[in-house]
Tab-separated table of C-alpha atoms and ligand atoms in Angstrom:
chain	number	residue	atom	x	y	z
A	1	MET	CA	1.768	13.866	4.790
A	2	THR	CA	-0.057	17.017	5.786
A	3	LEU	CA	-2.368	18.308	3.144
A	4	SER	CA	-3.187	21.992	3.040
A	5	LYS	CA	-6.331	22.282	5.153
A	6	GLN	CA	-8.614	23.521	2.412
A	7	TYR	CA	-8.066	20.586	0.070
A	8	GLU	CA	-8.953	16.954	0.058
A	9	ALA	CA	-7.492	14.233	-2.130
A	10	VAL	CA	-9.629	11.715	-3.994
A	11	ILE	CA	-8.042	8.526	-5.247
A	12	GLY	CA	-9.302	5.587	-7.278
A	13	LEU	CA	-7.089	2.549	-7.846
A	14	GLU	CA	-6.978	0.012	-10.641
A	15	VAL	CA	-5.059	-3.099	-9.630
A	16	HIS	CA	-4.137	-5.729	-12.208
A	17	ALA	CA	-3.524	-9.165	-10.759
A	18	GLN	CA	-2.112	-11.951	-12.921
A	19	LEU	CA	-4.063	-15.095	-12.226
A	20	ALA	CA	-2.003	-18.085	-11.140
A	21	THR	CA	-3.289	-20.417	-13.850
A	22	ASN	CA	-0.880	-22.731	-15.663
A	23	SER	CA	-2.069	-21.634	-19.067
A	24	LYS	CA	-3.280	-18.469	-20.733
A	25	LEU	CA	-6.781	-17.012	-20.748
A	26	PHE	CA	-7.712	-18.242	-24.209
A	27	CYS	CA	-5.237	-21.009	-25.094
A	28	SER	CA	-2.951	-23.632	-23.615
A	29	ASP	CA	0.310	-21.620	-23.839
A	30	ALA	CA	2.243	-21.750	-20.571
A	31	THR	CA	2.395	-18.688	-18.323
A	32	THR	CA	5.729	-19.494	-16.650
A	33	PHE	CA	7.518	-16.331	-15.554
A	34	GLY	CA	11.064	-15.862	-16.815
A	35	ALA	CA	10.911	-18.349	-19.716
A	36	PRO	CA	13.186	-17.488	-22.683
A	37	PRO	CA	11.566	-14.660	-24.695
A	38	ASN	CA	8.882	-15.534	-27.229
A	39	THR	CA	8.760	-19.247	-26.417
A	40	GLN	CA	5.223	-19.325	-24.998
A	41	ILE	CA	3.350	-17.987	-27.987
A	42	SER	CA	1.052	-20.040	-30.171
A	43	PRO	CA	-0.921	-18.710	-33.162
A	44	ILE	CA	-3.817	-18.037	-30.771
A	45	THR	CA	-1.717	-15.755	-28.583
A	46	MET	CA	-0.497	-14.060	-31.749
A	47	GLY	CA	-4.026	-13.711	-33.100
A	48	HIS	CA	-3.201	-15.348	-36.409
A	49	PRO	CA	-6.117	-15.520	-38.819
A	50	GLY	CA	-8.177	-18.652	-38.332
A	51	SER	CA	-6.974	-19.337	-34.788
A	52	LEU	CA	-9.735	-19.874	-32.257
A	53	PRO	CA	-9.560	-18.747	-28.615
A	54	LYS	CA	-11.186	-20.842	-25.891
A	55	THR	CA	-11.861	-19.539	-22.389
A	56	ASN	CA	-9.804	-20.906	-19.494
A	57	LYS	CA	-12.350	-22.065	-16.908
A	58	LYS	CA	-9.877	-21.818	-14.039
A	59	ALA	CA	-9.407	-18.098	-14.719
A	60	VAL	CA	-13.165	-17.549	-14.564
A	61	GLU	CA	-13.277	-19.467	-11.293
A	62	PHE	CA	-10.416	-17.384	-9.834
A	63	ALA	CA	-12.146	-14.125	-10.756
A	64	ILE	CA	-15.318	-15.327	-9.057
A	65	ARG	CA	-13.344	-16.310	-5.939
A	66	MET	CA	-12.064	-12.754	-5.683
A	67	GLY	CA	-15.524	-11.305	-6.237
A	68	LEU	CA	-17.069	-13.484	-3.565
A	69	ALA	CA	-14.290	-12.601	-1.113
A	70	CYS	CA	-14.977	-8.896	-1.756
A	71	ASN	CA	-18.740	-9.181	-1.429
A	72	SER	CA	-19.251	-8.279	-5.076
A	73	THR	CA	-22.309	-9.283	-7.041
A	74	ILE	CA	-21.355	-12.023	-9.481
A	75	VAL	CA	-22.642	-11.116	-12.926
A	76	LYS	CA	-24.157	-14.203	-14.473
A	77	GLU	CA	-24.401	-13.295	-18.130
A	78	ASN	CA	-20.970	-12.491	-19.463
A	79	TYR	CA	-19.258	-11.917	-22.759
A	80	PHE	CA	-15.775	-10.923	-23.810
A	81	ALA	CA	-15.202	-7.796	-25.860
A	82	ARG	CA	-12.377	-6.677	-28.086
A	83	LYS	CA	-10.697	-3.475	-27.011
A	84	ASN	CA	-9.028	-2.230	-30.172
A	85	TYR	CA	-5.791	-0.287	-30.168
A	86	PHE	CA	-2.356	-0.499	-31.665
A	87	TYR	CA	0.696	-1.132	-29.585
A	88	PRO	CA	3.864	-3.068	-30.501
A	89	ASP	CA	3.411	-5.496	-27.610
A	90	LEU	CA	-0.210	-6.210	-28.511
A	91	PRO	CA	0.162	-8.685	-31.350
A	92	LYS	CA	-3.532	-9.059	-32.164
A	93	GLY	CA	-4.210	-5.324	-32.409
A	94	TYR	CA	-6.853	-5.717	-29.738
A	95	GLN	CA	-7.032	-6.880	-26.159
A	96	ILE	CA	-9.762	-9.282	-25.112
A	97	SER	CA	-11.416	-7.780	-22.052
A	98	GLN	CA	-14.846	-7.380	-20.539
A	99	HIS	CA	-16.719	-4.238	-21.326
A	100	THR	CA	-20.317	-3.850	-20.191
A	101	THR	CA	-20.411	-7.050	-18.127
A	102	PRO	CA	-17.542	-7.185	-15.626
A	103	ILE	CA	-17.740	-10.603	-13.992
A	104	CYS	CA	-17.974	-8.988	-10.521
A	105	ALA	CA	-19.915	-5.795	-9.860
A	106	GLY	CA	-19.451	-3.617	-6.780
A	107	GLY	CA	-17.997	-5.009	-3.580
A	108	LYS	CA	-15.844	-3.749	-0.743
A	109	VAL	CA	-12.407	-4.317	0.739
A	110	PRO	CA	-11.560	-3.703	4.420
A	111	ILE	CA	-8.650	-1.390	5.209
A	112	GLN	CA	-7.095	-0.180	8.416
A	113	VAL	CA	-5.069	3.007	8.776
A	114	GLU	CA	-3.668	3.446	12.261
A	115	SER	CA	-6.605	2.409	14.423
A	116	SER	CA	-9.485	3.257	12.140
A	117	LYS	CA	-11.069	0.570	10.025
A	118	ARG	CA	-13.352	1.038	7.058
A	119	PHE	CA	-14.331	-0.460	3.725
A	120	VAL	CA	-13.181	0.784	0.332
A	121	GLN	CA	-15.961	0.532	-2.245
A	122	LEU	CA	-15.197	-1.387	-5.414
A	123	ASN	CA	-16.640	-0.469	-8.770
A	124	ARG	CA	-15.943	-3.790	-10.496
A	125	ILE	CA	-13.587	-6.685	-11.056
A	126	HIS	CA	-13.237	-7.800	-14.652
A	127	LEU	CA	-11.295	-10.433	-16.567
A	128	GLU	CA	-8.929	-9.563	-19.366
A	129	GLU	CA	-5.746	-10.728	-21.022
A	130	ASP	CA	-2.330	-9.193	-20.432
A	131	ALA	CA	-0.226	-7.672	-23.213
A	132	GLY	CA	3.347	-8.630	-24.078
A	133	LYS	CA	6.333	-6.697	-22.795
A	134	SER	CA	8.371	-3.993	-24.505
A	135	ILE	CA	11.917	-4.063	-23.184
A	136	HIS	CA	13.802	-0.806	-23.419
A	137	ASP	CA	16.861	-1.455	-21.304
A	138	ILE	CA	18.720	-4.287	-23.040
A	139	ASP	CA	19.609	-2.747	-26.386
A	140	PRO	CA	20.578	0.943	-26.393
A	141	SER	CA	19.093	1.658	-29.806
A	142	HIS	CA	16.182	-0.759	-30.102
A	143	THR	CA	13.113	-1.737	-28.148
A	144	LEU	CA	12.825	-5.515	-27.832
A	145	ILE	CA	9.507	-7.325	-27.604
A	146	ASP	CA	8.788	-10.415	-25.532
A	147	LEU	CA	5.284	-11.699	-26.183
A	148	ASN	CA	5.321	-14.507	-23.610
A	149	ARG	CA	3.118	-12.479	-21.314
A	150	ALA	CA	0.517	-11.761	-24.001
A	151	GLY	CA	-2.711	-13.561	-23.190
A	152	THR	CA	-1.908	-14.194	-19.525
A	153	PRO	CA	-5.154	-13.940	-17.536
A	154	LEU	CA	-5.617	-10.862	-15.390
A	155	ILE	CA	-8.302	-9.552	-13.162
A	156	GLU	CA	-8.562	-5.803	-12.937
A	157	ILE	CA	-9.907	-4.669	-9.587
A	158	VAL	CA	-11.268	-1.130	-9.859
A	159	THR	CA	-12.259	0.966	-6.860
A	160	GLU	CA	-14.708	3.824	-6.738
A	161	PRO	CA	-12.990	7.188	-6.209
A	162	ASP	CA	-13.213	6.324	-2.537
A	163	LEU	CA	-9.722	6.702	-1.078
A	164	ASN	CA	-8.499	9.923	0.479
A	165	SER	CA	-4.822	9.548	1.240
A	166	ALA	CA	-1.626	7.838	0.209
A	167	GLU	CA	-1.768	5.908	3.484
A	168	GLU	CA	-5.207	4.524	2.633
A	169	ALA	CA	-3.980	3.532	-0.816
A	170	PHE	CA	-1.016	1.765	0.782
A	171	ALA	CA	-3.331	-0.125	3.137
A	172	TYR	CA	-5.677	-1.011	0.279
A	173	VAL	CA	-3.027	-2.464	-2.033
A	174	THR	CA	-1.511	-4.335	0.918
A	175	GLU	CA	-4.935	-5.857	1.618
A	176	ILE	CA	-5.529	-6.764	-2.039
A	177	ARG	CA	-2.131	-8.433	-2.188
A	178	LYS	CA	-2.881	-10.417	0.951
A	179	LEU	CA	-6.315	-11.388	-0.320
A	180	VAL	CA	-5.232	-12.679	-3.747
A	181	GLN	CA	-2.494	-14.736	-2.116
A	182	TRP	CA	-4.910	-15.975	0.548
A	183	LEU	CA	-7.344	-17.113	-2.133
A	184	GLY	CA	-4.532	-18.766	-4.096
A	185	ILE	CA	-5.417	-16.888	-7.278
A	186	CYS	CA	-2.268	-14.777	-7.747
A	187	ASP	CA	1.231	-14.975	-6.286
A	188	GLY	CA	1.126	-11.254	-5.458
A	189	ASN	CA	4.722	-10.815	-6.577
A	190	MET	CA	4.986	-7.147	-7.487
A	191	GLU	CA	8.634	-7.335	-8.554
A	192	GLU	CA	7.723	-9.844	-11.242
A	193	GLY	CA	4.722	-7.753	-12.217
A	194	SER	CA	2.089	-10.232	-11.026
A	195	LEU	CA	0.393	-7.320	-9.293
A	196	ARG	CA	0.470	-3.799	-10.727
A	197	CYS	CA	-1.384	-0.683	-9.797
A	198	ASP	CA	-2.559	2.435	-11.629
A	199	ALA	CA	-3.400	5.323	-9.323
A	200	ASN	CA	-5.980	7.948	-10.316
A	201	VAL	CA	-5.540	11.072	-8.233
A	202	SER	CA	-7.452	14.319	-8.006
A	203	VAL	CA	-7.802	17.078	-5.427
A	204	ARG	CA	-10.701	19.373	-4.658
A	205	LEU	CA	-11.656	21.980	-2.156
A	206	LYS	CA	-13.143	20.463	0.975
A	207	GLY	CA	-16.908	20.417	0.828
A	208	GLU	CA	-16.888	20.435	-2.982
A	209	LYS	CA	-19.114	17.655	-4.360
A	210	LYS	CA	-17.750	17.547	-7.887
A	211	LEU	CA	-14.624	15.484	-8.472
A	212	GLY	CA	-11.524	17.364	-9.543
A	213	THR	CA	-9.711	16.625	-12.795
A	214	ARG	CA	-7.685	13.474	-12.337
A	215	VAL	CA	-4.281	12.313	-13.376
A	216	GLU	CA	-3.473	8.643	-13.724
A	217	VAL	CA	-0.079	7.299	-12.671
A	218	LYS	CA	0.500	4.037	-14.538
A	219	ASN	CA	2.119	0.744	-13.650
A	220	LEU	CA	3.272	1.188	-10.098
A	221	ASN	CA	5.202	-1.944	-9.242
A	222	SER	CA	5.538	-1.785	-5.486
A	223	ILE	CA	3.240	-0.792	-2.667
A	224	ARG	CA	5.739	1.797	-1.492
A	225	ASN	CA	5.789	3.352	-4.936
A	226	VAL	CA	1.981	3.533	-4.944
A	227	LYS	CA	2.227	5.587	-1.776
A	228	LYS	CA	5.093	7.765	-2.954
A	229	ALA	CA	3.517	8.471	-6.348
A	230	ILE	CA	0.239	9.515	-4.724
A	231	GLU	CA	1.993	11.723	-2.168
A	232	PHE	CA	3.889	13.423	-4.947
A	233	GLU	CA	0.779	13.906	-7.099
A	234	ILE	CA	-1.355	15.317	-4.303
A	235	ALA	CA	1.303	17.903	-3.497
A	236	ARG	CA	1.812	18.726	-7.178
A	237	LEU	CA	-1.902	19.129	-7.912
A	238	VAL	CA	-2.488	21.313	-4.841
A	239	GLU	CA	0.423	23.489	-5.877
A	240	ILE	CA	-1.035	23.962	-9.366
A	241	LEU	CA	-4.372	25.045	-7.885
A	242	GLU	CA	-2.730	27.266	-5.273
A	243	SER	CA	-0.777	29.086	-7.931
A	244	GLY	CA	-3.926	29.678	-9.947
A	245	GLY	CA	-3.193	27.065	-12.589
A	246	THR	CA	-5.483	24.546	-14.267
A	247	ILE	CA	-5.045	20.804	-13.953
A	248	ILE	CA	-5.187	18.885	-17.197
A	249	GLN	CA	-6.129	15.251	-17.382
A	250	GLN	CA	-2.930	13.323	-17.904
A	251	THR	CA	-1.390	9.915	-17.889
A	252	ARG	CA	1.842	9.928	-15.914
A	253	SER	CA	4.624	7.586	-14.944
A	254	PHE	CA	6.549	7.238	-11.687
A	255	ASP	CA	10.287	7.764	-11.604
A	256	ALA	CA	11.583	5.618	-8.754
A	257	SER	CA	15.044	7.190	-8.953
A	258	ASN	CA	13.782	10.457	-7.455
A	259	ASP	CA	10.225	9.676	-6.278
A	260	THR	CA	8.585	12.017	-8.774
A	261	THR	CA	6.192	11.529	-11.684
A	262	PHE	CA	6.349	12.771	-15.257
A	263	ALA	CA	3.727	13.170	-17.969
A	264	ILE	CA	3.504	10.531	-20.691
A	265	ARG	CA	0.481	11.884	-22.517
A	266	ASP	CA	-2.420	14.261	-22.142
A	267	LYS	CA	-5.801	12.612	-22.098
A	268	GLU	CA	-8.091	15.331	-23.357
A	269	GLU	CA	-10.922	13.086	-24.438
A	270	ALA	CA	-11.840	9.471	-23.835
A	271	ASN	CA	-10.069	6.995	-26.117
A	272	ASP	CA	-12.301	5.271	-28.595
A	273	TYR	CA	-11.467	1.590	-28.377
A	274	ARG	CA	-14.333	0.501	-30.614
A	275	TYR	CA	-15.351	-2.214	-28.200
A	276	PHE	CA	-17.420	-5.004	-29.671
A	277	PRO	CA	-18.246	-8.545	-28.514
A	278	ASP	CA	-15.514	-10.969	-29.594
A	279	PRO	CA	-17.147	-13.007	-32.370
A	280	ASP	CA	-14.871	-15.995	-31.680
A	281	LEU	CA	-15.958	-16.383	-28.071
A	282	ALA	CA	-19.473	-17.391	-27.123
A	283	PRO	CA	-21.061	-15.464	-24.261
A	284	PHE	CA	-20.993	-17.507	-21.057
A	285	VAL	CA	-23.623	-17.867	-18.379
A	286	LEU	CA	-22.800	-18.744	-14.783
A	287	SER	CA	-25.284	-20.859	-12.873
A	288	ASP	CA	-26.144	-20.311	-9.223
A	289	ALA	CA	-25.008	-23.860	-8.490
A	290	TYR	CA	-21.594	-23.170	-9.988
A	291	ILE	CA	-21.159	-19.909	-8.074
A	292	ASN	CA	-22.260	-21.633	-4.903
A	293	GLU	CA	-19.769	-24.432	-5.386
A	294	ILE	CA	-16.975	-21.847	-5.604
A	295	LYS	CA	-18.300	-20.110	-2.505
A	296	LEU	CA	-18.181	-23.365	-0.545
A	297	GLY	CA	-14.556	-23.861	-1.583
A	298	LEU	CA	-13.385	-20.473	-0.276
A	299	PRO	CA	-11.060	-20.434	2.732
A	300	VAL	CA	-12.169	-18.541	5.837
A	301	LEU	CA	-11.259	-14.928	5.098
A	302	PRO	CA	-8.595	-12.943	6.998
A	303	ALA	CA	-11.005	-10.795	9.020
A	304	ALA	CA	-12.845	-13.845	10.376
A	305	VAL	CA	-9.592	-15.664	11.138
A	306	GLU	CA	-8.262	-12.629	12.988
A	307	GLU	CA	-11.373	-12.615	15.160
A	308	LYS	CA	-10.964	-16.322	15.861
A	309	LEU	CA	-7.314	-15.894	16.866
A	310	ILE	CA	-8.378	-13.278	19.381
A	311	THR	CA	-11.350	-15.129	20.871
A	312	GLN	CA	-10.268	-18.759	20.614
A	313	TYR	CA	-6.528	-18.377	21.209
A	314	GLN	CA	-6.504	-15.152	23.260
A	315	LEU	CA	-3.937	-13.499	21.010
A	316	SER	CA	-3.587	-9.729	21.147
A	317	LYS	CA	-5.087	-7.772	18.268
A	318	TYR	CA	-1.613	-6.973	17.063
A	319	ASP	CA	-0.370	-10.571	17.110
A	320	ALA	CA	-3.586	-11.792	15.468
A	321	ALA	CA	-3.166	-9.305	12.633
A	322	GLN	CA	0.466	-10.329	12.185
A	323	ILE	CA	-0.374	-14.042	12.105
A	324	CYS	CA	-3.078	-13.261	9.540
A	325	GLU	CA	-0.477	-11.812	7.203
A	326	SER	CA	-0.907	-14.943	5.094
A	327	LEU	CA	-2.913	-18.151	5.044
A	328	ASN	CA	0.326	-20.155	5.335
A	329	THR	CA	1.159	-18.385	8.571
A	330	VAL	CA	-2.321	-19.046	9.949
A	331	LYS	CA	-2.141	-22.724	9.012
A	332	TYR	CA	1.195	-23.069	10.745
A	333	PHE	CA	-0.078	-21.342	13.867
A	334	GLU	CA	-3.155	-23.531	14.059
A	335	ALA	CA	-1.099	-26.680	13.517
A	336	ALA	CA	1.254	-25.725	16.359
A	337	ALA	CA	-1.695	-24.792	18.580
A	338	LYS	CA	-2.861	-28.409	18.350
A	339	HIS	CA	0.250	-29.441	20.295
A	340	THR	CA	0.487	-26.779	22.990
A	341	THR	CA	-1.893	-24.440	24.744
A	342	ASN	CA	0.788	-21.794	25.126
A	343	TYR	CA	-0.604	-19.891	22.127
A	344	LYS	CA	1.090	-16.641	23.049
A	345	SER	CA	4.482	-18.385	22.904
A	346	VAL	CA	3.654	-19.901	19.521
A	347	ALA	CA	2.884	-16.415	18.216
A	348	ASN	CA	6.042	-14.971	19.787
A	349	TRP	CA	8.233	-17.624	18.209
A	350	MET	CA	6.520	-17.323	14.868
A	351	LEU	CA	6.670	-13.546	14.720
A	352	GLY	CA	10.134	-13.304	16.279
A	353	PRO	CA	13.040	-15.707	15.721
A	354	ILE	CA	11.376	-17.939	13.117
A	355	LYS	CA	10.166	-15.019	11.054
A	356	SER	CA	13.590	-13.452	10.939
A	357	TYR	CA	15.025	-16.775	9.819
A	358	LEU	CA	12.394	-17.030	7.066
A	359	ASN	CA	13.015	-13.438	5.961
A	360	ASP	CA	16.753	-14.031	5.753
A	361	ALA	CA	16.243	-17.237	3.783
A	362	GLY	CA	13.571	-15.704	1.534
A	363	LEU	CA	11.096	-18.413	2.558
A	364	ASN	CA	7.526	-18.456	3.804
A	365	TYR	CA	5.723	-20.596	6.361
A	366	ARG	CA	4.643	-23.170	3.810
A	367	GLU	CA	8.291	-23.815	3.051
A	368	LEU	CA	9.440	-24.000	6.657
A	369	ALA	CA	10.947	-27.426	7.399
A	370	LEU	CA	10.643	-27.063	11.170
A	371	GLN	CA	7.400	-28.887	11.938
A	372	PRO	CA	4.718	-27.242	14.092
A	373	ASN	CA	4.816	-30.092	16.615
A	374	THR	CA	8.575	-29.684	17.021
A	375	LEU	CA	8.079	-25.989	17.756
A	376	ALA	CA	5.447	-26.999	20.317
A	377	ASP	CA	7.975	-29.398	21.939
A	378	LEU	CA	10.485	-26.570	22.174
A	379	ILE	CA	7.912	-24.340	23.834
A	380	GLN	CA	6.994	-27.115	26.308
A	381	LEU	CA	10.633	-27.527	27.368
A	382	ILE	CA	10.903	-23.817	28.080
A	383	GLU	CA	7.660	-23.859	29.979
A	384	ALA	CA	8.928	-26.790	32.050
A	385	GLY	CA	11.972	-24.713	32.955
A	386	GLN	CA	14.377	-27.081	31.230
A	387	LEU	CA	15.450	-24.472	28.704
A	388	ASN	CA	15.605	-20.720	28.704
A	389	PHE	CA	14.328	-18.698	25.798
A	390	SER	CA	17.575	-17.088	24.775
A	391	VAL	CA	19.451	-20.394	24.610
A	392	ALA	CA	16.483	-21.961	22.830
A	393	SER	CA	16.409	-19.289	20.149
A	394	SER	CA	20.137	-18.777	19.718
A	395	LYS	CA	21.382	-22.363	20.012
A	396	ILE	CA	18.555	-24.864	19.611
A	397	LEU	CA	16.429	-23.253	16.924
A	398	PRO	CA	19.278	-23.164	14.378
A	399	GLN	CA	19.635	-26.943	14.829
A	400	LEU	CA	15.939	-27.568	14.283
A	401	ILE	CA	15.083	-25.052	11.604
A	402	ASP	CA	16.040	-27.156	8.577
A	403	GLY	CA	13.913	-30.039	9.837
A	404	SER	CA	16.817	-32.520	9.942
A	405	LYS	CA	16.496	-32.887	13.716
A	406	THR	CA	13.166	-33.236	15.482
A	407	ASP	CA	14.008	-34.456	18.977
A	408	VAL	CA	14.305	-31.204	20.914
A	409	LEU	CA	15.386	-32.832	24.144
A	410	ALA	CA	18.158	-34.759	22.397
A	411	VAL	CA	19.439	-31.593	20.731
A	412	ALA	CA	19.438	-29.755	24.063
A	413	LYS	CA	21.343	-32.610	25.697
A	414	GLU	CA	23.824	-32.773	22.896
A	415	LEU	CA	24.502	-29.036	23.212
A	416	ASN	CA	24.616	-29.404	26.962
A	417	VAL	CA	22.203	-26.517	27.512
A	418	LEU	CA	19.472	-28.202	29.500
A	419	GLN	CA	18.668	-26.301	32.640
A	420	VAL	CA	18.700	-28.170	35.881
A	421	ASN	CA	15.421	-27.673	37.626
A	422	ASP	CA	15.537	-30.628	39.895
A	423	VAL	CA	15.029	-29.169	43.381
A	424	ASP	CA	17.671	-31.278	45.142
A	425	ALA	CA	20.399	-30.236	42.724
A	426	LEU	CA	19.307	-26.612	42.843
A	427	GLU	CA	19.194	-26.592	46.640
A	428	THR	CA	22.784	-27.788	46.867
A	429	TRP	CA	23.912	-24.798	44.767
A	430	VAL	CA	21.611	-22.371	46.521
A	431	ASP	CA	22.829	-23.475	49.954
A	432	ALA	CA	26.426	-23.190	48.829
A	433	ALA	CA	25.831	-19.687	47.487
A	434	ILE	CA	24.202	-18.558	50.711
A	435	ALA	CA	26.973	-20.101	52.828
A	436	SER	CA	29.659	-18.349	50.777
A	437	MET	CA	28.343	-14.817	51.453
A	438	PRO	CA	27.227	-14.536	55.090
A	439	ASP	CA	27.588	-10.722	55.207
A	440	LYS	CA	25.452	-10.332	52.056
A	441	VAL	CA	22.827	-12.537	53.691
A	442	ILE	CA	22.641	-10.115	56.634
A	443	GLU	CA	22.407	-7.089	54.323
A	444	TYR	CA	19.671	-8.804	52.338
A	445	GLN	CA	17.723	-9.601	55.439
A	446	LYS	CA	18.044	-5.980	56.557
A	447	GLY	CA	16.213	-4.974	53.405
A	448	LYS	CA	18.738	-4.776	50.566
A	449	LYS	CA	16.579	-6.994	48.344
A	450	GLY	CA	18.549	-6.079	45.223
A	451	LEU	CA	21.252	-8.457	46.417
A	452	LEU	CA	19.122	-11.350	45.215
A	453	GLY	CA	20.774	-10.956	41.821
A	454	VAL	CA	24.203	-11.520	43.363
A	455	PHE	CA	23.060	-14.857	44.785
A	456	VAL	CA	21.398	-15.870	41.522
A	457	GLY	CA	24.618	-14.967	39.720
A	458	ALA	CA	26.643	-17.114	42.089
A	459	VAL	CA	24.377	-20.102	41.464
A	460	LYS	CA	24.558	-19.491	37.751
A	461	LYS	CA	28.331	-19.623	37.927
A	462	MET	CA	28.431	-22.779	40.044
A	463	SER	CA	25.994	-24.542	37.749
A	464	GLN	CA	27.742	-23.325	34.616
A	465	GLY	CA	24.570	-21.683	33.509
A	466	GLN	CA	22.479	-24.790	33.824
A	467	ALA	CA	20.335	-23.836	36.791
A	468	ASP	CA	16.872	-22.578	35.915
A	469	PRO	CA	17.105	-18.939	37.096
A	470	ASN	CA	13.393	-18.692	37.918
A	471	LYS	CA	13.466	-21.717	40.170
A	472	VAL	CA	16.744	-20.540	41.708
A	473	SER	CA	15.215	-17.160	42.572
A	474	GLU	CA	12.212	-18.825	44.137
A	475	LEU	CA	14.385	-21.072	46.293
A	476	LEU	CA	16.708	-18.226	47.288
A	477	ILE	CA	13.844	-16.003	48.350
A	478	LYS	CA	12.385	-18.791	50.427
A	479	LYS	CA	15.669	-19.583	52.146
A	480	LEU	CA	16.887	-16.009	52.619
A	481	ASN	CA	13.618	-14.966	54.165
A	482	LYS	CA	13.631	-17.737	56.742
B	501	LIG	P1	-10.472	4.744	-17.238
B	501	LIG	O1	-11.090	3.560	-17.847
B	501	LIG	O2	-10.255	5.880	-18.162
B	501	LIG	O3	-9.237	4.454	-16.485
B	501	LIG	P2	-12.535	4.755	-15.174
B	501	LIG	O4	-13.751	5.570	-15.201
B	501	LIG	O5	-12.683	3.304	-15.363
B	501	LIG	O6	-11.532	5.369	-16.218
B	501	LIG	O7	-11.834	5.053	-13.790
B	501	LIG	C1	-10.656	4.492	-13.441
B	501	LIG	C2	-10.367	4.771	-11.986
B	501	LIG	O8	-10.250	6.164	-11.758
B	501	LIG	C3	-11.421	4.286	-11.024
B	501	LIG	O9	-10.771	3.676	-9.927
B	501	LIG	C4	-12.126	5.551	-10.576
B	501	LIG	O10	-12.584	5.425	-9.268
B	501	LIG	C5	-11.010	6.569	-10.642
B	501	LIG	N1	-11.439	7.944	-10.851
B	501	LIG	C6	-12.296	8.399	-11.803
B	501	LIG	N2	-12.426	9.725	-11.704
B	501	LIG	C7	-11.625	10.145	-10.683
B	501	LIG	C8	-11.325	11.416	-10.106
B	501	LIG	N3	-11.825	12.522	-10.561
B	501	LIG	N4	-10.431	11.439	-9.077
B	501	LIG	C9	-9.883	10.316	-8.615
B	501	LIG	N5	-10.131	9.097	-9.120
B	501	LIG	C10	-10.998	9.011	-10.141
B	502	LIG	MG1	-7.524	3.516	-16.152
């Protein structure tokens, strides 16, 4: 989008990521998505008098993993605070969150837009519990409440007002999604609401130091919508200023049916949530040893893996970035690379035919039944000239993909698609082809080199497609040039 030259956009994002723990942040209720409504709610989730919350250690660990991956400072002395407000899907009347001690302070996340790379500065990452869900679209006259989600652990990842375009915001949320999946702390599923984004947007004249008045677009549930909502807001805010209007601080919502936003409420002054430390939860202190243990358990991060794919496996920058799309993809690549040195082919197969199969089947690399060593066998057969790529991808791959067959050579034989690359057999066909077109031979020798294809075609026909075309060309050139 082209922004009027005088203005610049400033964006800060708040991303909520549901942590992939089996139970809730303060009790043992399950967090299974899609369970029948109101079946995962104990008195603790409901905040009944006398019920006692207890912190889920796994959730704390997951938050620390994210902080370490983002280079945040881990805050050692923590407490949970009650954020008080009324909402029908908030059964307790308060949300347990962190207030003055977010578990991770600061940090940075790498983004790339076109060819320029930079870091987006984080303000904090804090732990909090999710609310329930108000459902407006089942009953025409009533709002229904499902409290299963109440108490599900979240981390909220808050940036500084450090982004300047919808494209940067798109790249940032894409990176966050990749990172939480990579770390195994959140499934990143935006359709199911495991990852949601609020976008704070303001505009100001270029060169102006003071931030403009912001609007906040709530609950964006896809990365594309994050981008569209920001594009729309930037244009809308600039238009208000251009026409001499005043921007008021507002909370807005995105309408995906026409890619616009609409106001939900004006936010003239800060809400007073009456935060206070939750008296039922003891403050918790994190030891260096504990933080270190988590650090040692972290996987190698995407940026470092990308570098390794380029230096150790000679992949192009583009392929390396594609393979680094997820940790599962990287693991598969590295497993296959143990069985062949044709790394470029492994990447081509993985990013081409196999990926389109996975996309169609809605699967990922962890779920792929085709074993990495079988893929390596397939690549070796092509390299040896016994198979050509198009036959391998259109005929052989479909037979191997579900993992029921693993002997590539046997499959190729069964389908009768093995290429003949035995020189004696090839020579017989090549000689026959040359003998059948004496006038073409003369033309070729006079310089009409394009006729090579005619000879190759003749051999192809005689061999019923089984002659390795590369070897055939080599032999033909040798013989025709004699
Ligand atoms: P709140 O708690 O009301 O949402 P915060 O101060 O925590 O407010 O800020 C939330 C997000 O809004 C942060 O990502 C921050 O960077 C961003 N933000 C704050 N002021 C502005 C502004 N003027 N323009 C753009 N983003 C802003
Ligand atoms: Mg906010």
